[in-house]
Amino acid sequence: SQTIHQWPATLVQPVGSPLSLECTVEGTSNPNLYWYRQAAGRGLQLLFYSVGIGQISSEVPQNLSASRPQDRQFILSSKKLLLSDSGFYLCAWSYAGVNSPLHFGNGTRLTVT
Amino acid sequence: DAKTTQPPSMDCAEGRAANLPCNHSTISGNEYVYWYRQIHSQGPQYIIHGLKNNETNEMASLIITEDRKSSTLILPHATLRDTAVYYCIVNLDYGGSQGNLIFGKGTKLSVKP
């Protein structure tokens, strides 16, 4: 069966510090991968998605970047965090192709102080 | 903005069926109806999805009206662990855009003993 791992679960970082959140998927090959952010009491905002190694699409301009160095690894980064980067970050995967739902990790609660 | 309308909250007695409605009157012919749920501080969990026909899996049943303008998620025997926010989403399902799910505010289902 497929599993998705996301870490760390919680993170407190000062403004201006770098960020690296990692997500890995097991049990499938060539998945589509996604990063979302969920602000308190609000819906999910798609930040990045990837349909293959090195292929990243950005949905919104922001202080963050994403990379996919390996087939089942997706990394969310920032060089300098802003207060507004605080939130709940979720990684998700789906099979490539049509008719495939998303499967989410348990998220990282990021607080920028 | 979400393309769906759901009641903000519902209660259900433990062991009874929970019927969660969703209106999606502007759904287009090639958009699927997806249901996810989110337990506090966890990532969303995929439940079920469908296009035209009713669907059933080990978690729930999805009933879509003939005109596809509304649907109902049915949890046949609700348990306390089914307490969560339930999201109904309509989405095109191809390539990376399947990740561009617009999560509205959902329905907070409270299952009571």
Tab-separated table of C-alpha atoms in Angstrom:
chain	number	residue	atom	x	y	z
A	1	SER	CA	0.000	0.000	0.000
A	2	GLN	CA	1.014	3.587	-0.499
A	3	THR	CA	2.092	5.839	2.337
A	4	ILE	CA	3.109	9.469	2.555
A	5	HIS	CA	5.507	10.828	5.140
A	6	GLN	CA	5.843	14.457	6.000
A	7	TRP	CA	8.136	16.022	8.587
A	8	PRO	CA	8.562	17.686	10.926
A	9	ALA	CA	5.095	17.737	12.464
A	10	THR	CA	5.638	21.107	14.106
A	11	LEU	CA	8.236	23.796	13.580
A	12	VAL	CA	8.909	27.184	15.141
A	13	GLN	CA	11.280	29.374	13.176
A	14	PRO	CA	12.357	33.018	13.517
A	15	VAL	CA	11.686	35.557	10.803
A	16	GLY	CA	14.472	35.568	8.239
A	17	SER	CA	15.539	31.983	8.845
A	18	PRO	CA	15.530	29.338	6.086
A	19	LEU	CA	12.958	26.574	5.759
A	20	SER	CA	13.059	23.042	4.454
A	21	LEU	CA	10.067	20.719	4.698
A	22	GLU	CA	10.334	17.254	3.264
A	23	CYS	CA	7.744	14.852	1.947
A	24	THR	CA	8.265	11.318	0.680
A	25	VAL	CA	5.882	8.788	-0.806
A	26	GLU	CA	6.267	5.021	-0.639
A	27	GLY	CA	4.603	2.271	-2.577
A	28	THR	CA	4.098	3.958	-5.938
A	29	SER	CA	6.139	5.280	-8.828
A	30	ASN	CA	5.915	8.570	-10.706
A	31	PRO	CA	3.194	10.107	-8.554
A	32	ASN	CA	1.946	13.651	-8.918
A	33	LEU	CA	3.056	15.573	-5.837
A	34	TYR	CA	1.556	18.696	-4.256
A	35	TRP	CA	2.255	21.265	-1.552
A	36	TYR	CA	-0.638	23.095	0.093
A	37	ARG	CA	-0.972	25.676	2.826
A	38	GLN	CA	-3.971	25.943	5.100
A	39	ALA	CA	-4.390	29.124	7.118
A	40	ALA	CA	-6.356	28.913	10.350
A	41	GLY	CA	-10.089	28.527	9.681
A	42	ARG	CA	-9.633	28.653	5.935
A	43	GLY	CA	-9.466	26.256	3.037
A	44	LEU	CA	-6.446	24.784	1.341
A	45	GLN	CA	-4.344	26.825	-1.043
A	46	LEU	CA	-2.348	24.938	-3.664
A	47	LEU	CA	1.238	26.217	-3.675
A	48	PHE	CA	3.120	23.871	-6.012
A	49	TYR	CA	2.573	20.680	-7.918
A	50	SER	CA	4.898	18.340	-9.763
A	51	VAL	CA	4.212	15.710	-12.393
A	52	GLY	CA	7.804	14.437	-12.519
A	53	ILE	CA	11.397	14.832	-11.332
A	54	GLY	CA	12.543	18.408	-11.722
A	55	GLN	CA	9.119	19.539	-12.973
A	56	ILE	CA	7.563	22.122	-10.684
A	57	SER	CA	4.533	24.299	-11.303
A	58	SER	CA	3.862	27.225	-9.039
A	59	GLU	CA	0.288	28.286	-8.457
A	60	VAL	CA	0.877	31.513	-6.567
A	61	PRO	CA	3.797	33.930	-6.337
A	62	GLN	CA	5.321	33.807	-2.913
A	63	ASN	CA	8.338	33.540	-0.683
A	64	LEU	CA	8.551	29.777	-1.108
A	65	SER	CA	10.023	27.349	-3.630
A	66	ALA	CA	9.701	23.644	-4.243
A	67	SER	CA	11.968	20.975	-5.629
A	68	ARG	CA	11.625	17.347	-6.607
A	69	PRO	CA	15.110	15.828	-6.587
A	70	GLN	CA	13.846	12.232	-6.687
A	71	ASP	CA	10.717	10.562	-7.999
A	72	ARG	CA	9.033	10.263	-4.617
A	73	GLN	CA	10.561	13.196	-2.771
A	74	PHE	CA	9.127	16.692	-2.655
A	75	ILE	CA	10.737	19.545	-0.743
A	76	LEU	CA	9.317	22.924	0.213
A	77	SER	CA	11.888	25.622	0.930
A	78	SER	CA	12.379	29.243	1.754
A	79	LYS	CA	15.559	31.267	2.007
A	80	LYS	CA	14.094	33.794	4.446
A	81	LEU	CA	10.832	33.192	6.270
A	82	LEU	CA	8.244	35.906	6.743
A	83	LEU	CA	5.644	36.118	9.496
A	84	SER	CA	2.993	35.548	6.841
A	85	ASP	CA	4.504	32.139	6.051
A	86	SER	CA	3.026	30.720	9.253
A	87	GLY	CA	0.430	28.062	8.609
A	88	PHE	CA	-0.332	24.398	8.208
A	89	TYR	CA	1.589	22.896	5.284
A	90	LEU	CA	0.336	19.757	3.649
A	91	CYS	CA	1.951	17.479	1.133
A	92	ALA	CA	-0.198	15.250	-1.048
A	93	TRP	CA	0.206	12.717	-3.839
A	94	SER	CA	-1.976	11.252	-6.549
A	95	TYR	CA	-1.510	8.783	-9.352
A	96	ALA	CA	-0.602	10.407	-12.623
A	97	GLY	CA	-3.438	10.504	-15.092
A	98	VAL	CA	-7.128	10.952	-14.754
A	99	ASN	CA	-9.575	10.040	-12.061
A	100	SER	CA	-7.123	9.903	-9.196
A	101	PRO	CA	-7.930	11.455	-5.816
A	102	LEU	CA	-5.375	13.154	-3.614
A	103	HIS	CA	-3.886	11.550	-0.528
A	104	PHE	CA	-2.533	13.896	2.096
A	105	GLY	CA	0.186	13.683	4.687
A	106	ASN	CA	-0.438	14.729	8.271
A	107	GLY	CA	0.986	18.187	7.749
A	108	THR	CA	3.560	20.482	9.317
A	109	ARG	CA	2.418	23.246	11.644
A	110	LEU	CA	4.847	26.128	10.980
A	111	THR	CA	4.992	29.133	13.290
A	112	VAL	CA	7.221	32.006	12.275
A	113	THR	CA	8.051	34.257	15.215
B	1	ASP	CA	-14.437	30.627	-4.350
B	2	ALA	CA	-15.756	27.140	-3.759
B	3	LYS	CA	-18.228	25.870	-6.323
B	4	THR	CA	-20.166	23.998	-3.679
B	5	THR	CA	-22.559	24.855	-0.876
B	6	GLN	CA	-22.745	22.804	2.302
B	7	PRO	CA	-24.480	23.318	5.663
B	8	PRO	CA	-21.967	24.584	8.216
B	9	SER	CA	-22.727	21.928	10.804
B	10	MET	CA	-24.705	18.761	11.446
B	11	ASP	CA	-25.206	16.382	14.340
B	12	CYS	CA	-25.662	12.636	14.119
B	13	ALA	CA	-26.296	9.973	16.731
B	14	GLU	CA	-23.691	7.245	16.998
B	15	GLY	CA	-24.703	4.173	15.007
B	16	ARG	CA	-27.131	6.071	12.810
B	17	ALA	CA	-26.591	7.040	9.187
B	18	ALA	CA	-25.102	10.463	8.558
B	19	ASN	CA	-26.369	12.117	5.374
B	20	LEU	CA	-24.311	15.121	4.326
B	21	PRO	CA	-25.759	17.226	1.496
B	22	CYS	CA	-23.907	19.308	-1.046
B	23	ASN	CA	-25.180	21.658	-3.738
B	24	HIS	CA	-23.107	22.171	-6.878
B	25	SER	CA	-25.569	23.751	-9.282
B	26	THR	CA	-22.876	25.130	-11.628
B	27	ILE	CA	-21.055	21.837	-12.100
B	28	SER	CA	-19.946	21.215	-15.665
B	29	GLY	CA	-20.222	17.966	-17.553
B	30	ASN	CA	-16.631	16.847	-17.029
B	31	GLU	CA	-16.253	17.802	-13.385
B	32	TYR	CA	-16.163	15.131	-10.708
B	33	VAL	CA	-17.625	15.386	-7.215
B	34	TYR	CA	-15.089	14.575	-4.494
B	35	TRP	CA	-15.545	14.206	-0.765
B	36	TYR	CA	-12.782	14.609	1.779
B	37	ARG	CA	-12.822	14.963	5.531
B	38	GLN	CA	-10.426	16.569	7.953
B	39	ILE	CA	-10.045	15.690	11.565
B	40	HIS	CA	-8.587	18.506	13.626
B	41	SER	CA	-4.864	19.054	13.066
B	42	GLN	CA	-4.573	16.286	10.497
B	43	GLY	CA	-4.378	16.275	6.726
B	44	PRO	CA	-7.575	15.827	4.718
B	45	GLN	CA	-8.589	12.234	4.075
B	46	TYR	CA	-10.055	11.173	0.755
B	47	ILE	CA	-13.439	9.488	1.099
B	48	ILE	CA	-15.055	8.945	-2.290
B	49	HIS	CA	-15.668	10.558	-5.670
B	50	GLY	CA	-17.971	10.167	-8.643
B	51	LEU	CA	-19.030	11.652	-11.955
B	52	LYS	CA	-22.605	10.573	-12.684
B	53	ASN	CA	-23.355	7.245	-11.091
B	54	ASN	CA	-23.791	6.541	-7.416
B	55	GLU	CA	-20.658	5.161	-5.811
B	56	THR	CA	-19.971	3.054	-2.743
B	57	ASN	CA	-16.771	2.024	-1.018
B	58	GLU	CA	-15.773	0.748	2.395
B	59	MET	CA	-16.121	4.193	3.935
B	60	ALA	CA	-19.247	5.709	2.440
B	61	SER	CA	-21.783	5.996	-0.353
B	62	LEU	CA	-22.140	8.908	-2.747
B	63	ILE	CA	-25.516	9.678	-4.249
B	64	ILE	CA	-25.496	12.130	-7.171
B	65	THR	CA	-28.778	13.492	-8.491
B	66	GLU	CA	-29.635	12.883	-12.106
B	67	ASP	CA	-29.091	16.544	-13.028
B	68	ARG	CA	-25.801	16.431	-11.073
B	69	LYS	CA	-26.623	19.666	-9.300
B	70	SER	CA	-26.442	18.124	-5.851
B	71	SER	CA	-25.105	15.092	-4.054
B	72	THR	CA	-25.263	13.390	-0.671
B	73	LEU	CA	-22.503	11.614	1.202
B	74	ILE	CA	-23.807	8.816	3.365
B	75	LEU	CA	-21.906	7.323	6.275
B	76	PRO	CA	-24.069	4.270	6.973
B	77	HIS	CA	-23.212	3.732	10.635
B	78	ALA	CA	-21.544	6.822	12.080
B	79	THR	CA	-19.049	6.398	14.904
B	80	LEU	CA	-17.469	8.953	17.212
B	81	ARG	CA	-14.331	8.785	15.063
B	82	ASP	CA	-16.321	10.130	12.133
B	83	THR	CA	-16.507	13.525	13.831
B	84	ALA	CA	-14.709	15.824	11.370
B	85	VAL	CA	-15.176	18.585	8.832
B	86	TYR	CA	-16.455	17.136	5.552
B	87	TYR	CA	-15.624	18.862	2.297
B	88	CYS	CA	-17.501	18.467	-0.969
B	89	ILE	CA	-15.462	19.575	-3.983
B	90	VAL	CA	-16.060	19.641	-7.702
B	91	ASN	CA	-13.003	19.451	-9.871
B	92	LEU	CA	-11.701	18.809	-13.316
B	93	ASP	CA	-9.650	15.684	-13.224
B	94	TYR	CA	-6.660	15.781	-15.513
B	95	GLY	CA	-2.970	16.385	-15.125
B	96	GLY	CA	-1.828	18.617	-12.315
B	97	SER	CA	-5.053	20.548	-12.226
B	98	GLN	CA	-6.610	17.711	-10.280
B	99	GLY	CA	-4.636	19.131	-7.387
B	100	ASN	CA	-6.279	22.508	-7.678
B	101	LEU	CA	-9.040	21.533	-5.324
B	102	ILE	CA	-10.941	24.427	-3.838
B	103	PHE	CA	-11.842	23.500	-0.302
B	104	GLY	CA	-14.732	25.589	1.010
B	105	LYS	CA	-15.718	25.716	4.651
B	106	GLY	CA	-17.269	22.261	4.651
B	107	THR	CA	-19.731	20.719	7.091
B	108	LYS	CA	-18.642	20.079	10.645
B	109	LEU	CA	-20.192	16.730	11.538
B	110	SER	CA	-20.485	15.963	15.227
B	111	VAL	CA	-21.299	12.361	16.071
B	112	LYS	CA	-22.790	12.121	19.543
B	113	PRO	CA	-23.070	9.046	21.787
